[in-house]
PDB file of C-alpha atoms and ligand atoms in Angstrom:
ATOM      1  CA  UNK A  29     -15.495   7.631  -3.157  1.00  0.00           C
ATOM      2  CA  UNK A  30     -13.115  10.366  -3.385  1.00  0.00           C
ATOM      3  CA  UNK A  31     -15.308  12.727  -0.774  1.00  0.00           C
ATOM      4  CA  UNK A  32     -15.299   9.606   1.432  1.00  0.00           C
ATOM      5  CA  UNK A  33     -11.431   9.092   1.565  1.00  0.00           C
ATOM      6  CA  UNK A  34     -10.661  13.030   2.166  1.00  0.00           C
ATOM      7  CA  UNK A  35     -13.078  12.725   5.079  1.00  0.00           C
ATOM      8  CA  UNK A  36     -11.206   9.370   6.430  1.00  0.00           C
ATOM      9  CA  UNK A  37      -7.652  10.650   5.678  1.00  0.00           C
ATOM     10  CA  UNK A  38      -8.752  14.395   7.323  1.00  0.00           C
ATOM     11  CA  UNK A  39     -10.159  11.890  10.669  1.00  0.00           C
ATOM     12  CA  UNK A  40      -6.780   9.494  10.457  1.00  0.00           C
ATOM     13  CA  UNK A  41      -5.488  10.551  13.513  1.00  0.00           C
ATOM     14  CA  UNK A  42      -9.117  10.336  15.890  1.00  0.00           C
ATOM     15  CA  UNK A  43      -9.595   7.254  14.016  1.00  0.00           C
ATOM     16  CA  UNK A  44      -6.255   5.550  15.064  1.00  0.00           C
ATOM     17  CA  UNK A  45      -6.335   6.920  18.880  1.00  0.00           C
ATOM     18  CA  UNK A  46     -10.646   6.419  19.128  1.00  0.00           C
ATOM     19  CA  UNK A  47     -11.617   4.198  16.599  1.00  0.00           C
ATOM     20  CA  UNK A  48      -9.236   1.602  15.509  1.00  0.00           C
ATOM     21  CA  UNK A  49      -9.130   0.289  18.967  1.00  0.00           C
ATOM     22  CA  UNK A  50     -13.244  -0.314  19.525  1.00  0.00           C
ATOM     23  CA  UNK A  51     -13.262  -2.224  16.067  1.00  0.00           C
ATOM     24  CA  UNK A  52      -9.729  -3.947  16.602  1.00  0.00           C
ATOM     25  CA  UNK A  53     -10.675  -6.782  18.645  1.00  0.00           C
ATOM     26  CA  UNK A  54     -13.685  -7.471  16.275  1.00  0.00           C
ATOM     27  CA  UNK A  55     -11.734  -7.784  13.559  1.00  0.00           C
ATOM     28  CA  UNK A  56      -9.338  -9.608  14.845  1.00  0.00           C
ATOM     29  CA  UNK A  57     -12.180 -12.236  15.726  1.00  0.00           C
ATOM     30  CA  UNK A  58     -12.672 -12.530  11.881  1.00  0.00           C
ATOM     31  CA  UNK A  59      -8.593 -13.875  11.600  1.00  0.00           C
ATOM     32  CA  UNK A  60      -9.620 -16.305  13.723  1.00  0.00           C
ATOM     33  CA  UNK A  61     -11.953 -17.991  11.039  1.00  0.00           C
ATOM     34  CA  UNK A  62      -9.454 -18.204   8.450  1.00  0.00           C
ATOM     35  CA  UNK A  63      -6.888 -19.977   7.621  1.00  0.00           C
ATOM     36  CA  UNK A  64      -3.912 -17.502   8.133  1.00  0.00           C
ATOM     37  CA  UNK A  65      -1.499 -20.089   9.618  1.00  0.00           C
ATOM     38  CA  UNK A  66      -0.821 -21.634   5.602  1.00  0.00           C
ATOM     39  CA  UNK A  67      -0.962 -18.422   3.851  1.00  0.00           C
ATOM     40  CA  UNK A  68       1.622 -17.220   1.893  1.00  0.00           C
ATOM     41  CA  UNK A  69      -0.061 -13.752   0.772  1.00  0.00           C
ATOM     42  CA  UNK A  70      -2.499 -12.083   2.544  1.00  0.00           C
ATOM     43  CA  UNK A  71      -4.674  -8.499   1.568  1.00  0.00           C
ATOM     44  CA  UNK A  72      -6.120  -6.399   4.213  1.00  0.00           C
ATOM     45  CA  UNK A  73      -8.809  -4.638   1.976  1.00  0.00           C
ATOM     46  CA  UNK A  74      -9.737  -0.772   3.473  1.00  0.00           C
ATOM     47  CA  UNK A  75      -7.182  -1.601   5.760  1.00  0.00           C
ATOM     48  CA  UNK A  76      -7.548   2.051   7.299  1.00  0.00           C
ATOM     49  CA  UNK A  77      -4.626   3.076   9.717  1.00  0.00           C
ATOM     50  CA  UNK A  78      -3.767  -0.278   9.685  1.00  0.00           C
ATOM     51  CA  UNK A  79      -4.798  -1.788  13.256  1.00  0.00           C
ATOM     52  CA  UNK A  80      -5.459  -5.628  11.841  1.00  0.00           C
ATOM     53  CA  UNK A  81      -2.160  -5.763  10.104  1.00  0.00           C
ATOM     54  CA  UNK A  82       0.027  -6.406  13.550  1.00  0.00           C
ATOM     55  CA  UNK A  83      -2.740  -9.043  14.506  1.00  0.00           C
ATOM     56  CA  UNK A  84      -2.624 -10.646  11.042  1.00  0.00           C
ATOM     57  CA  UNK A  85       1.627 -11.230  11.473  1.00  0.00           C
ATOM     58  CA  UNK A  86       0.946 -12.738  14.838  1.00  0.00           C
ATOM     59  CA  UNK A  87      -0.805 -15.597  12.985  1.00  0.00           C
ATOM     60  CA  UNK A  88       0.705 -15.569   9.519  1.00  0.00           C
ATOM     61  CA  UNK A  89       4.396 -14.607  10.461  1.00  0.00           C
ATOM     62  CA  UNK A  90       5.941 -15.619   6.999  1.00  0.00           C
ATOM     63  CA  UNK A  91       3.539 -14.333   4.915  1.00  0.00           C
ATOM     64  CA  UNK A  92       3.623 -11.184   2.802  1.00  0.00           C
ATOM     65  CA  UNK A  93       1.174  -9.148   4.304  1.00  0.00           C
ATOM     66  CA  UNK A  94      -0.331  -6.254   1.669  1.00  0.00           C
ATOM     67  CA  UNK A  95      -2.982  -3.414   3.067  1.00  0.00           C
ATOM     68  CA  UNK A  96      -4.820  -1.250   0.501  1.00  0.00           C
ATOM     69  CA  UNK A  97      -6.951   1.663   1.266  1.00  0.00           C
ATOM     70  CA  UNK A  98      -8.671   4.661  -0.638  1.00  0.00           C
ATOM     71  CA  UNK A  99      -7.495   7.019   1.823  1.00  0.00           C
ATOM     72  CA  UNK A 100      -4.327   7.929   1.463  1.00  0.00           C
ATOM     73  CA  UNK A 101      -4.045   9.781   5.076  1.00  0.00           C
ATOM     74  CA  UNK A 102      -5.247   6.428   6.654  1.00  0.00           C
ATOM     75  CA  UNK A 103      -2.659   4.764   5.142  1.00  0.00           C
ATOM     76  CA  UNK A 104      -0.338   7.113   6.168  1.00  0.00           C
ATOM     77  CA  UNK A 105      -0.353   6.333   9.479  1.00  0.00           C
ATOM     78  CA  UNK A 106       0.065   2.587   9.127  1.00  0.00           C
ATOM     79  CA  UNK A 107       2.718   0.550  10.447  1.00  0.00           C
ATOM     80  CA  UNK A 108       5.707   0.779   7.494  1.00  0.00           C
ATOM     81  CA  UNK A 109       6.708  -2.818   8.094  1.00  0.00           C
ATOM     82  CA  UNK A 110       3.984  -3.811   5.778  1.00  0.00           C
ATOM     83  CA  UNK A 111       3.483  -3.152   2.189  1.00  0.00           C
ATOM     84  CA  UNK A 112       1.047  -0.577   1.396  1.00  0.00           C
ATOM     85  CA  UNK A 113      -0.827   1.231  -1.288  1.00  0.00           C
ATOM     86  CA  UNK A 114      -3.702   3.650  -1.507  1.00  0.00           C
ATOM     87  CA  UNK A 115      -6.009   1.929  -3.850  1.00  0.00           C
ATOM     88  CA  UNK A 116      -9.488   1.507  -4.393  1.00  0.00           C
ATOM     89  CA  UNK A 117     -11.037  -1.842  -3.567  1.00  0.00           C
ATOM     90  CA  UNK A 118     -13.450  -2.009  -6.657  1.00  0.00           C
ATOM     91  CA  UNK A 119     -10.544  -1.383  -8.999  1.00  0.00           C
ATOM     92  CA  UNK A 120      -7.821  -3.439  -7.530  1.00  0.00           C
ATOM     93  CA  UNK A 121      -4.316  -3.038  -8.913  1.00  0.00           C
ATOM     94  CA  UNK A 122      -2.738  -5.804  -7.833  1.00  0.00           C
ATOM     95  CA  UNK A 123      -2.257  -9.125 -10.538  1.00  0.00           C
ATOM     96  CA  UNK A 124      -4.938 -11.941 -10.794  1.00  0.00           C
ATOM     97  CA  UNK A 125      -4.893 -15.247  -8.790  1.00  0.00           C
ATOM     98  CA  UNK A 126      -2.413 -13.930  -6.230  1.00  0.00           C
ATOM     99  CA  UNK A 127      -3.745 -13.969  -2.492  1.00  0.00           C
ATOM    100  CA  UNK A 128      -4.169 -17.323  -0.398  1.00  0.00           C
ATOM    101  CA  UNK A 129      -6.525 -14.996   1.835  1.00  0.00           C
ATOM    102  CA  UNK A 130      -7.985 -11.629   1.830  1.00  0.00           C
ATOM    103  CA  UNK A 131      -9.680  -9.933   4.929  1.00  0.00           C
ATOM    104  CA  UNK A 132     -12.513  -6.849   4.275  1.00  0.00           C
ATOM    105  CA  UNK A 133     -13.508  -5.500   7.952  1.00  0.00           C
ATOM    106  CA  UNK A 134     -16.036  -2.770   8.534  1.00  0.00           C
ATOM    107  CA  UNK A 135     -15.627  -1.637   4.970  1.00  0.00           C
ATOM    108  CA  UNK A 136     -17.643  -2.967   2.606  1.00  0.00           C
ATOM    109  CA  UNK A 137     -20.725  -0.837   3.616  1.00  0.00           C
ATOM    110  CA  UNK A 138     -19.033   1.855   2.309  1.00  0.00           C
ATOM    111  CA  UNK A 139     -18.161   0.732  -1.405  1.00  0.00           C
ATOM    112  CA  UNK A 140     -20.759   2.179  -3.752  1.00  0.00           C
ATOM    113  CA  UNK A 141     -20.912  -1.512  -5.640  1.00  0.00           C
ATOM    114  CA  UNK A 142     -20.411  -4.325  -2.420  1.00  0.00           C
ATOM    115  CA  UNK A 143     -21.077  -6.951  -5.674  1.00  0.00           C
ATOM    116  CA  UNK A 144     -18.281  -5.618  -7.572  1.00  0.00           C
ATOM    117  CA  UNK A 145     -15.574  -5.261  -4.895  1.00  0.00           C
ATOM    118  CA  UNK A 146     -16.380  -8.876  -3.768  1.00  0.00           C
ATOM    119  CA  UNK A 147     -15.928 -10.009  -7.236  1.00  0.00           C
ATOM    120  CA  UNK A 148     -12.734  -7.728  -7.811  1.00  0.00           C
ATOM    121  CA  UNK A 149     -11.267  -9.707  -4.199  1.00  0.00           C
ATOM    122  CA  UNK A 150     -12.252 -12.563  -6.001  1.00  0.00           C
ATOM    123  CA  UNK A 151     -10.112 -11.892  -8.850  1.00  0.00           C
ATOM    124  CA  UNK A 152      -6.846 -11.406  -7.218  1.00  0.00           C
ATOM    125  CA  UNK A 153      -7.694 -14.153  -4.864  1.00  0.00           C
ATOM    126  CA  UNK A 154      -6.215 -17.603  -6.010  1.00  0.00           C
ATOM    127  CA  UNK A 155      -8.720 -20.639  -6.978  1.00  0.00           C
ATOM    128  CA  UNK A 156      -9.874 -21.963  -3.575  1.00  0.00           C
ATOM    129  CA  UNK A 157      -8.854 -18.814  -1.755  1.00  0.00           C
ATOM    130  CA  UNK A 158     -10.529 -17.287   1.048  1.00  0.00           C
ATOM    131  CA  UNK A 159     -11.959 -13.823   1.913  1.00  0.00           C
ATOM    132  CA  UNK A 160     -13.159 -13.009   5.276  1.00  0.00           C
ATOM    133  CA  UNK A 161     -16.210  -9.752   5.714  1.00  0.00           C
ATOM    134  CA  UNK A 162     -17.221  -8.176   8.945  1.00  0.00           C
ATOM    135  CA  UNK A 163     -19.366  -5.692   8.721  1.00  0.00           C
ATOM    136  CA  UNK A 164     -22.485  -3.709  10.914  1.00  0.00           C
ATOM    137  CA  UNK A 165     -25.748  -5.988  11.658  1.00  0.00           C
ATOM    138  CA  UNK A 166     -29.108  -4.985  12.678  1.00  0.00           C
ATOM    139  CA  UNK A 167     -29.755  -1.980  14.659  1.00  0.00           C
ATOM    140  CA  UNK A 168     -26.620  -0.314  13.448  1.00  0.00           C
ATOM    141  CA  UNK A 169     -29.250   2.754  12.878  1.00  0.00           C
ATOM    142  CA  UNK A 170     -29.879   2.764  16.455  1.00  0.00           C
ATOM    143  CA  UNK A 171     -28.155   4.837  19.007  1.00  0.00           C
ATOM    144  CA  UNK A 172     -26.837   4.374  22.264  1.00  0.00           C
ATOM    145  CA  UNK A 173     -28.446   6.803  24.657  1.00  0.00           C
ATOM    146  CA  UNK A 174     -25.410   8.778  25.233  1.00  0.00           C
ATOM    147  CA  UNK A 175     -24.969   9.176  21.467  1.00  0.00           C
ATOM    148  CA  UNK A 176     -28.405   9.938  21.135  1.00  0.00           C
ATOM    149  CA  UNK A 177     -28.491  13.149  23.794  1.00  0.00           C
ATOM    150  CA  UNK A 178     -25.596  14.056  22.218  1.00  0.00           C
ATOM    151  CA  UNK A 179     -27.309  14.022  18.469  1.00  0.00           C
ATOM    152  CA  UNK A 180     -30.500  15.437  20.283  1.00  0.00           C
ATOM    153  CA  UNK A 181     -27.963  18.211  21.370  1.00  0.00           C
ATOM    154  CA  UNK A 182     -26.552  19.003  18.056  1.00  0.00           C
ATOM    155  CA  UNK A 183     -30.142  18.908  16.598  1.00  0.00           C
ATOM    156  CA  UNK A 184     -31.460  21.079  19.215  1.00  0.00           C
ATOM    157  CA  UNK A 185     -28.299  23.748  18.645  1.00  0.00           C
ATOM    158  CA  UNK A 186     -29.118  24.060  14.590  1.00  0.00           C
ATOM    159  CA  UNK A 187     -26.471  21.856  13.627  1.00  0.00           C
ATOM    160  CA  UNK A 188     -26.880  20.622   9.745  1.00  0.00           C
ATOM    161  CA  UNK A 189     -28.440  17.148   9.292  1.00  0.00           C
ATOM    162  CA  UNK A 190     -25.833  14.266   8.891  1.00  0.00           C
ATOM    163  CA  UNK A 191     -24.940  13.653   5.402  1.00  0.00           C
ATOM    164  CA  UNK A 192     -23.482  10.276   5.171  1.00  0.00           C
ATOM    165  CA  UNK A 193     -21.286   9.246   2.085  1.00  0.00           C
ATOM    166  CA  UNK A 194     -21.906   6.156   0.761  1.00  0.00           C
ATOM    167  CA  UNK A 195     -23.194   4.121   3.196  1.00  0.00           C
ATOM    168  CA  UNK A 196     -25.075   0.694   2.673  1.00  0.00           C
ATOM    169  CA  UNK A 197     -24.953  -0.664   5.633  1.00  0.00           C
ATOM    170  CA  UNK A 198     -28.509  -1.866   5.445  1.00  0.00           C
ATOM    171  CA  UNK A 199     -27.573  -3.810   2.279  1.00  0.00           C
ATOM    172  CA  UNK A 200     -25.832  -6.257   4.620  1.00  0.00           C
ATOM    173  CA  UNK A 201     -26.806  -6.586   8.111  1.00  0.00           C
ATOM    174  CA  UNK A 202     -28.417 -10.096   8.345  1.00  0.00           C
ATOM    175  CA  UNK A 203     -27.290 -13.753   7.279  1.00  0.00           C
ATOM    176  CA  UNK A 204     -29.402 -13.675   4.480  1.00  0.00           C
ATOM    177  CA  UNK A 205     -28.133 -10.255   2.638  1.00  0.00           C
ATOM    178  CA  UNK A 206     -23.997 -11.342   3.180  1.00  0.00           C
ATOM    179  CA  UNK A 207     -24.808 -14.662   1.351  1.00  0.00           C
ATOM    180  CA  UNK A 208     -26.371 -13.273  -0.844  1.00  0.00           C
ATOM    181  CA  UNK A 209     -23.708 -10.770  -1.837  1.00  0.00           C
ATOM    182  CA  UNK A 210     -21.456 -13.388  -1.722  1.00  0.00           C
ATOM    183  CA  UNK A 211     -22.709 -15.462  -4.266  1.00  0.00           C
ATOM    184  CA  UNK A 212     -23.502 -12.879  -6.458  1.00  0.00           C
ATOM    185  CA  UNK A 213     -20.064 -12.409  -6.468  1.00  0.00           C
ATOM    186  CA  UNK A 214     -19.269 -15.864  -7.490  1.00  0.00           C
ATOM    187  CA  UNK A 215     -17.965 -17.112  -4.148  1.00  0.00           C
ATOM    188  CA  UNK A 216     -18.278 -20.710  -2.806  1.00  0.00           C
ATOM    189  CA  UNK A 217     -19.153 -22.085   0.388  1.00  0.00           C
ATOM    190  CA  UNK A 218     -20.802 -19.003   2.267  1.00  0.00           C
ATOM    191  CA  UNK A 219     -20.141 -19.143   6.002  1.00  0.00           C
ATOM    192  CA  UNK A 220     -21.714 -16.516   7.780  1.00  0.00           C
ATOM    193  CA  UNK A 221     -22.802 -16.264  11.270  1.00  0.00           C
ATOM    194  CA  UNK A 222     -23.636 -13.317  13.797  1.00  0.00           C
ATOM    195  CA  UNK A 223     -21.724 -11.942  17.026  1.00  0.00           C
ATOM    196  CA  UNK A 224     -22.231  -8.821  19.398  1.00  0.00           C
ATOM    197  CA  UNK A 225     -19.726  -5.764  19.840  1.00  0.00           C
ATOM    198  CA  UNK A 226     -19.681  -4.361  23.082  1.00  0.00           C
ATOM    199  CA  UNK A 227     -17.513  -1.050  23.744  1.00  0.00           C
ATOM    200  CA  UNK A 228     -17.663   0.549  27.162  1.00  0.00           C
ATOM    201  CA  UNK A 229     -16.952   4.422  26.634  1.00  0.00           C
ATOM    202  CA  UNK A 230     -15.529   6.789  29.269  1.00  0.00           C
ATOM    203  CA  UNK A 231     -17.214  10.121  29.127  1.00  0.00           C
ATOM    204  CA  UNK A 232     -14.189  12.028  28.412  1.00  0.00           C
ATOM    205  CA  UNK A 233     -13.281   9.436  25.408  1.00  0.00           C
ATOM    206  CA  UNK A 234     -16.344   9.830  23.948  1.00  0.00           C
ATOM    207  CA  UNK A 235     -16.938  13.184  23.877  1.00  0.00           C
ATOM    208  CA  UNK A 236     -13.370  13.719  22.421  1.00  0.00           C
ATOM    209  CA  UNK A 237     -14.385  10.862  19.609  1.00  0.00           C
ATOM    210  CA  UNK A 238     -17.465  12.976  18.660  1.00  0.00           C
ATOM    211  CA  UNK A 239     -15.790  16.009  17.919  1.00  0.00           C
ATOM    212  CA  UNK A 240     -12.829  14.382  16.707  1.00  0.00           C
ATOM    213  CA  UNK A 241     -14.283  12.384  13.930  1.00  0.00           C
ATOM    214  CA  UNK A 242     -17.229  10.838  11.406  1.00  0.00           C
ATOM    215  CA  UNK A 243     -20.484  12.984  10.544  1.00  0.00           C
ATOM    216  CA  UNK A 244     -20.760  14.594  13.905  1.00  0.00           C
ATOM    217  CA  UNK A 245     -17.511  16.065  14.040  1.00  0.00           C
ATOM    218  CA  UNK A 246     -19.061  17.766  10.697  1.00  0.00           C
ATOM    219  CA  UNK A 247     -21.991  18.499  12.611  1.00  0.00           C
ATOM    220  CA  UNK A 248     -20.331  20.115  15.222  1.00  0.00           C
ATOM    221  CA  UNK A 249     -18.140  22.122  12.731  1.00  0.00           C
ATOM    222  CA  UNK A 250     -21.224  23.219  11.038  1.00  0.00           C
ATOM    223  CA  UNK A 251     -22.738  25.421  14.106  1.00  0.00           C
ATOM    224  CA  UNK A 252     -20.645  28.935  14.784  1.00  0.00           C
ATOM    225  CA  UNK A 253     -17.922  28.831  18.115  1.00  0.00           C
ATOM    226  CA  UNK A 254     -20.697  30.623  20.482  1.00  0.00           C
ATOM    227  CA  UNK A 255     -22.950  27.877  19.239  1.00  0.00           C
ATOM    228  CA  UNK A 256     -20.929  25.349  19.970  1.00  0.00           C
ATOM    229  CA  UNK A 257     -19.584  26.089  23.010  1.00  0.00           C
ATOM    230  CA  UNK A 258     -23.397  26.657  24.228  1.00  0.00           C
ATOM    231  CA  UNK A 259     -23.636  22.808  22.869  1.00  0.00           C
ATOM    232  CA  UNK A 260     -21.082  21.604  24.323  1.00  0.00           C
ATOM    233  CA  UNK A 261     -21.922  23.019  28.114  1.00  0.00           C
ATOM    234  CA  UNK A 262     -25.732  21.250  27.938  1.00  0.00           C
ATOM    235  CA  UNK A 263     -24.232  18.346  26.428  1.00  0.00           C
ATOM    236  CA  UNK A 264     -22.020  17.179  28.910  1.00  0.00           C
ATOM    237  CA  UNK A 265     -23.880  18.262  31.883  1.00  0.00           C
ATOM    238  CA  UNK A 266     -26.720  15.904  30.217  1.00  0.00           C
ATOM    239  CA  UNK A 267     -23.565  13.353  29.501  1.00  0.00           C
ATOM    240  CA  UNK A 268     -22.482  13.905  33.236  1.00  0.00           C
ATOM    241  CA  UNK A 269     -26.549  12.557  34.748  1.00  0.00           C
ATOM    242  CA  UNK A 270     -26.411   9.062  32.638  1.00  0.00           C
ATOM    243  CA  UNK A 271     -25.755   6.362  33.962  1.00  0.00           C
ATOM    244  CA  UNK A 272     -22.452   4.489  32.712  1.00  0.00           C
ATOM    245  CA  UNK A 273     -24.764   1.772  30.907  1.00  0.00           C
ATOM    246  CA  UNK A 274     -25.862   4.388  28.584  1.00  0.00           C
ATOM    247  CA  UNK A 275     -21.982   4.788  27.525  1.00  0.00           C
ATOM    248  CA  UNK A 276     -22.088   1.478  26.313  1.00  0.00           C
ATOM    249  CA  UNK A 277     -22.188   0.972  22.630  1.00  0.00           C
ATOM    250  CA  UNK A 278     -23.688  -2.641  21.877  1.00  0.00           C
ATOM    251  CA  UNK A 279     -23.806  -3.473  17.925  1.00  0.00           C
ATOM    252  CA  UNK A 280     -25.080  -6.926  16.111  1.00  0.00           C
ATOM    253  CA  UNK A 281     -22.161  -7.341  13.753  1.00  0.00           C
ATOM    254  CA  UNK A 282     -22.479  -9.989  10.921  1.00  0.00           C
ATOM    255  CA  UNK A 283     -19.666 -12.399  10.066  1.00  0.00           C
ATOM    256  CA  UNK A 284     -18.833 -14.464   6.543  1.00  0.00           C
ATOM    257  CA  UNK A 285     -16.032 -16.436   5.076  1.00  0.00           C
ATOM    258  CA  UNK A 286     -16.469 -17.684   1.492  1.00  0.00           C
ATOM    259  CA  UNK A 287     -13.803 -19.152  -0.960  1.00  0.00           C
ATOM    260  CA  UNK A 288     -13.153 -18.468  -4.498  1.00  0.00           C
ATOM    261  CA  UNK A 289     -14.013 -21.446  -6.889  1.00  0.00           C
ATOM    262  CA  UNK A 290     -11.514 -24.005  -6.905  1.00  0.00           C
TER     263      UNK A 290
HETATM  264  C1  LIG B  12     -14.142   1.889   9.314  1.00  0.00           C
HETATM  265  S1  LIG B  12     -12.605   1.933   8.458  1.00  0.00           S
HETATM  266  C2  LIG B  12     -11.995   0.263   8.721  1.00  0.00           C
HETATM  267  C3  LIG B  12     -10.491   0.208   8.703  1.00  0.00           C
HETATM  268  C4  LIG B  12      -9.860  -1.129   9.120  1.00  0.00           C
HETATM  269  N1  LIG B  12     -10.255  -2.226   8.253  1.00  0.00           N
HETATM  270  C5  LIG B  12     -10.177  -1.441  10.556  1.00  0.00           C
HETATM  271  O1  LIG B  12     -10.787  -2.503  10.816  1.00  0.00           O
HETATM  272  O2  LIG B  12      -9.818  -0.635  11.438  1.00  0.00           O
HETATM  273  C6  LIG B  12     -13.120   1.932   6.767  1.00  0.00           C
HETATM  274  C7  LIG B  12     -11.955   2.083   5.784  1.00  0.00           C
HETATM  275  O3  LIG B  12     -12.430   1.802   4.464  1.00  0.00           O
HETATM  276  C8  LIG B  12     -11.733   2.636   3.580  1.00  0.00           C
HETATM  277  N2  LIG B  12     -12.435   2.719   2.291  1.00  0.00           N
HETATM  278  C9  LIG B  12     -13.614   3.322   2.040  1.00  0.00           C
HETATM  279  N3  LIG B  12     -13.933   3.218   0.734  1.00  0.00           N
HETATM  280  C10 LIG B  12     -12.920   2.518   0.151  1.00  0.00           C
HETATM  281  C11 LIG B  12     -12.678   2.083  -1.183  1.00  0.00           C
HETATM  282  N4  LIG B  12     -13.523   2.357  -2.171  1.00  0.00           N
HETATM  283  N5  LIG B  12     -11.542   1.382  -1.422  1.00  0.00           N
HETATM  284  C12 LIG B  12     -10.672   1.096  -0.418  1.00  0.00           C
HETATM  285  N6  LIG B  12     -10.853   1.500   0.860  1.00  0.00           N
HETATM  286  C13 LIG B  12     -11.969   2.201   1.150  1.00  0.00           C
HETATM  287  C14 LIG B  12     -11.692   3.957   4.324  1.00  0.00           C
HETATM  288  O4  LIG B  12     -10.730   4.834   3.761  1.00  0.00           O
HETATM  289  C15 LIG B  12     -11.370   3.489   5.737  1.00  0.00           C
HETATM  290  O5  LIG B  12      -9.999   3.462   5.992  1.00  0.00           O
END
């Protein structure tokens, strides 16, 4: 967890400018399926640098609003209008019974125990209150062919393997594995359903997100500066012959809203 966090809070900054805006409009799809408009509190669990909080105002604009994440240089770079704390979502420190509505997006893959964070939302939840996931479906393990030359490029250039922490994606990418987390948890009512993200990259965007951020930013940083710029030459001139299709990153994403038992 902790090895996790200093890798998000050393990324904050790629994340916010290349990141937060490819997942925003995704997670703001989530807010859409619950019912912000009566809340009076409202947790943003892992709520990085922050990017749902602005969207969650626009439909709960009297509510207190409170984002928790592990990584304290994520949080950093939220918005200060909104209360904050660096916390971890399996050990919540926030009183029982409190939230009307708590929202987990593209985080719970990366908890080492999805069961017990679910159950620890549940906690500070109130009786009949409501969590919204979204999280990576199937075929999150495959790349996009421009990701993929540039992987074959960093594997062809000695680069070390990827070494992903905590990651259990695969734990959750269909219908069947989010209700079934969810009730494990204890939560009522399982809603969960299945959508598509679509992100057209530019070239220059993408390239600057690779070395900016996540394992291949290590990757990169793991092959010596003649090495790399060597890489880097073949890789965009093989970049520069796709076609802009192959910039497109298409992901199954999978959906749920439960409620804690009334
Ligand atoms: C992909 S980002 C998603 C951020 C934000 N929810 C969004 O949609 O842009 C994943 C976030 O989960 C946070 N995270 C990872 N493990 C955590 C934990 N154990 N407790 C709380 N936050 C965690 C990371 O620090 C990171 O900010």
């Amino acid at each position: 967890v902790v090895a996790l966090a200093e890798r998000y809070s050393a990324d904050a900054k790629a994340y916010r400018d290349l990141w937060a805006p490819v997942l925003r409009p995704y997670g703001t799809r989530l807010l859409g399926r619950v019912p912000l408009a009566r809340a009076k509190r409202i947790l943003d669990v892992g709520t990085g640098v922050g990017a749902l909080l602005p969207e969650i105002k626009k439909a709960a604009p009297s509510a207190h609003i409170f984002g928790i994440d592990r990584s304290s240089g994520m949080v950093a770079l939220a918005p200060r209008s909104y209360l904050l704390a660096a916390m971890d979502a399996e050990r919540l420190a926030l009183r029982s019974s409190t939230f009307d509505i708590a929202v987990i997006a593209f985080v719970l893959f990366h908890l080492p125990d999805p069961v017990k964070a679910l159950a620890e939302i549940s906690r500070v939840l109130r009786p009949g209150g409501t969590i919204g996931v979204v999280t990576w479906g199937e075929g999150w393990d495959v790349a996009h062919p421009a990701l993929r030359a540039w992987e074959e490029e960093l594997d062809a250039h000695g680069a070390d393997a990827a070494t992903p922490v905590l990651d259990h994606k695969g734990a959750m990418d269909s219908s069947e594995k989010m209700e079934a987390l969810l009730r494990a948890a204890g939560y009522a009512s399982p809603e969960v359903w299945i959508d598509q993200l679509e992100y057209r990259w530019n070239l220059e965007k993408f390239i600057r997100r690779q070395l900016s951020m996540g394992l291949n930013r290590r990757r990169f940083e793991s092959i010596d500066p003649e090495r790399q710029r060597a890489f880097l030459a073949v890789a965009r001139r093989r970049l520069e012959l796709l076609d802009p299709e192959s910039l497109v990153h298409r992901s199954k994403l999978v959906y749920a809203t439960a409620t804690t038992p009334a």
